[in-house]
Amino acid sequence: MCPFCSGREKQTPPEVMAVRTGDTQPDGPGWKVRVVPNKYPAFGPADGVLEESGHGHFHHTMNAIGVHEVLVSSPNHQHDLGDLPLSQVRYVVDTMVERYKANKTLSCVEYLLLIHNHGRDAGASLEHPHSQLFGFPLVPSAVADEIEGMARYRSEWGKCAFCHMIEIEQADAIRMVFENDGFATFAPFASSVPFETWIVPKHHSARFEEMTEINRAEFAEALKDLTSRISRGLNDPPFNFYIHTGPTKAAPALDYHWHLELVPKLTIAAGFELGSHISINVRAPEDAAEFLRSSLSGPDTGKSASPGCAQ
Ligand SMILES: [Zn+2]
Ligand SMILES: [Zn+2]
Ligand SMILES: [Zn+2]
């Protein structure tokens, strides 16, 4: 039992949303997915006023206004997304979308980043499976760089880099892990770390929260599939995933292609990687994809063949 378990609702701040059965009451049992403000928020308050100092100098600072929510995946303390029924993963996806929509209109929120840490070594301080949504007053460089790179790509090639990437991955097939009508899961070419895997919508779309009902069902299937493959194939490693989507205040016509990036924690960045920003990936994505394609075949023993990427 932990603060995220059913029956312990009073140990968290009051819920801001929950998927509930029947006529059960807020902050009591009977929920399927529960969203609460983080008890120790990285950003807040949501109605704060942005204060900046030292603009243009080394010591440029701003206050950390915004939101920080916890999305508890299910009442089950043990089972993460790969082990939950597809119907439950769908509730989680619906909740993610609803919280994006609810927070994107906040004046202080320029970006909403949804992340999922699995395992203590991946930064999960509580074992009970949960995701976190951070809303903050700037666009992170990880996304700003992608937007800029995609604009450059379009001016050079006349098409979206991610749409083109999916065409290439489908043709090559060697890095592809899973596909349904709406999404492609693949190990990206020249990935930084072993078993890094992305889920990308096949249809060009800048924003995660604009998924249709059908897209949500397809995305839930792809998310359950990938987390199952990683957990079963690699013997339940720590991992992080995060969703890169368009900034909240960008023009409606923003040219971006949202996606999910999953990064297992099987190796550590050491002196060379930290000193050079060059990655040495000891498992080629082509090999990783082949391994993940076969990782759901055979009985679920909770054990797996060695992924062969220890350092
Ligand atoms: Zn728990
Ligand atoms: Zn695209
Ligand atoms: Zn990205």
Coordinates of C-alpha atoms in Angstrom, one line a residue, residues 59-161:
H59 CA 22.4 34.7 -14.6
H60 CA 19.0 34.9 -16.3
T61 CA 16.3 33.5 -14.1
M62 CA 12.6 33.1 -14.1
N63 CA 10.2 31.8 -11.4
A64 CA 8.8 28.3 -11.8
I65 CA 5.1 29.1 -12.2
G66 CA 2.9 26.4 -13.8
V67 CA 1.4 23.1 -13.0
H68 CA 2.6 19.6 -12.0
E69 CA 0.1 16.8 -11.9
V70 CA 0.3 13.1 -11.2
L71 CA -1.8 10.7 -13.3
V72 CA -2.1 7.4 -11.4
S73 CA -2.4 4.7 -14.1
S74 CA -4.7 2.3 -12.1
P75 CA -5.5 1.3 -8.5
N76 CA -3.1 -1.7 -9.0
H77 CA 0.2 -1.1 -7.2
Q78 CA 2.2 -3.5 -9.3
H79 CA 1.0 -3.5 -12.9
D80 CA 2.4 -0.8 -15.3
L81 CA 0.9 0.0 -18.7
G82 CA 2.3 -3.2 -20.4
D83 CA 0.5 -5.5 -17.9
L84 CA -2.8 -3.6 -17.7
P85 CA -5.8 -4.6 -19.8
L86 CA -6.1 -2.6 -23.1
S87 CA -9.3 -1.0 -21.8
Q88 CA -7.5 0.4 -18.8
V89 CA -4.6 1.8 -20.9
R90 CA -7.4 3.5 -23.0
Y91 CA -8.6 5.2 -19.8
V92 CA -5.1 6.4 -19.1
V93 CA -4.7 7.8 -22.7
D94 CA -8.1 9.5 -22.4
T95 CA -7.0 11.0 -19.1
M96 CA -3.7 12.2 -20.6
V97 CA -5.6 14.0 -23.4
E98 CA -8.2 15.5 -21.0
R99 CA -5.4 16.9 -18.8
Y100 CA -3.6 18.4 -21.8
K101 CA -6.8 20.1 -22.9
A102 CA -7.6 21.3 -19.3
N103 CA -4.1 22.9 -18.8
K104 CA -3.2 24.2 -22.2
T105 CA -5.3 27.3 -21.8
L106 CA -3.5 28.5 -18.6
S107 CA -1.9 31.8 -19.4
C108 CA 1.4 30.8 -17.7
V109 CA 1.8 27.5 -19.6
E110 CA 3.8 27.7 -22.8
Y111 CA 4.5 24.0 -22.9
L112 CA 3.0 20.8 -21.4
L113 CA 5.3 17.8 -21.1
L114 CA 3.9 14.4 -20.2
I115 CA 6.5 11.9 -18.9
H116 CA 6.4 8.4 -17.4
N117 CA 9.2 7.1 -15.2
H118 CA 9.2 3.3 -14.6
G119 CA 11.6 1.9 -11.9
R120 CA 13.6 3.7 -9.3
D121 CA 16.7 3.9 -11.5
A122 CA 14.6 5.8 -14.1
G123 CA 13.6 8.3 -11.4
A124 CA 10.3 6.9 -10.2
S125 CA 10.2 7.8 -6.5
L126 CA 7.0 5.9 -5.9
E127 CA 6.7 2.3 -7.3
H128 CA 2.9 2.6 -8.0
P129 CA 2.7 3.2 -11.8
H130 CA 2.0 6.8 -12.7
S131 CA 2.7 9.5 -15.3
Q132 CA 3.4 13.2 -14.7
L133 CA 2.3 16.3 -16.5
F134 CA 4.5 19.4 -16.3
G135 CA 3.2 22.8 -17.5
F136 CA 5.7 25.6 -17.5
P137 CA 6.4 29.0 -19.0
L138 CA 8.9 28.2 -21.8
V139 CA 9.3 25.8 -24.7
P140 CA 12.0 23.3 -23.9
S141 CA 15.0 23.2 -26.2
A142 CA 14.4 19.5 -27.0
V143 CA 11.2 20.5 -28.7
A144 CA 12.3 23.9 -30.0
D145 CA 15.2 22.2 -31.8
E146 CA 12.9 19.7 -33.3
I147 CA 10.5 22.4 -34.6
E148 CA 13.5 24.3 -36.1
G149 CA 15.0 21.1 -37.6
M150 CA 11.6 20.1 -39.1
A151 CA 11.2 23.6 -40.7
R152 CA 14.7 23.2 -42.2
Y153 CA 13.9 19.7 -43.5
R154 CA 10.7 20.9 -45.1
S155 CA 12.4 23.8 -46.9
E156 CA 15.0 21.4 -48.2
W157 CA 12.9 18.3 -49.0
G158 CA 9.4 19.8 -49.3
K159 CA 7.9 17.4 -46.8
C160 CA 7.6 16.7 -43.0
A161 CA 10.7 14.9 -41.6

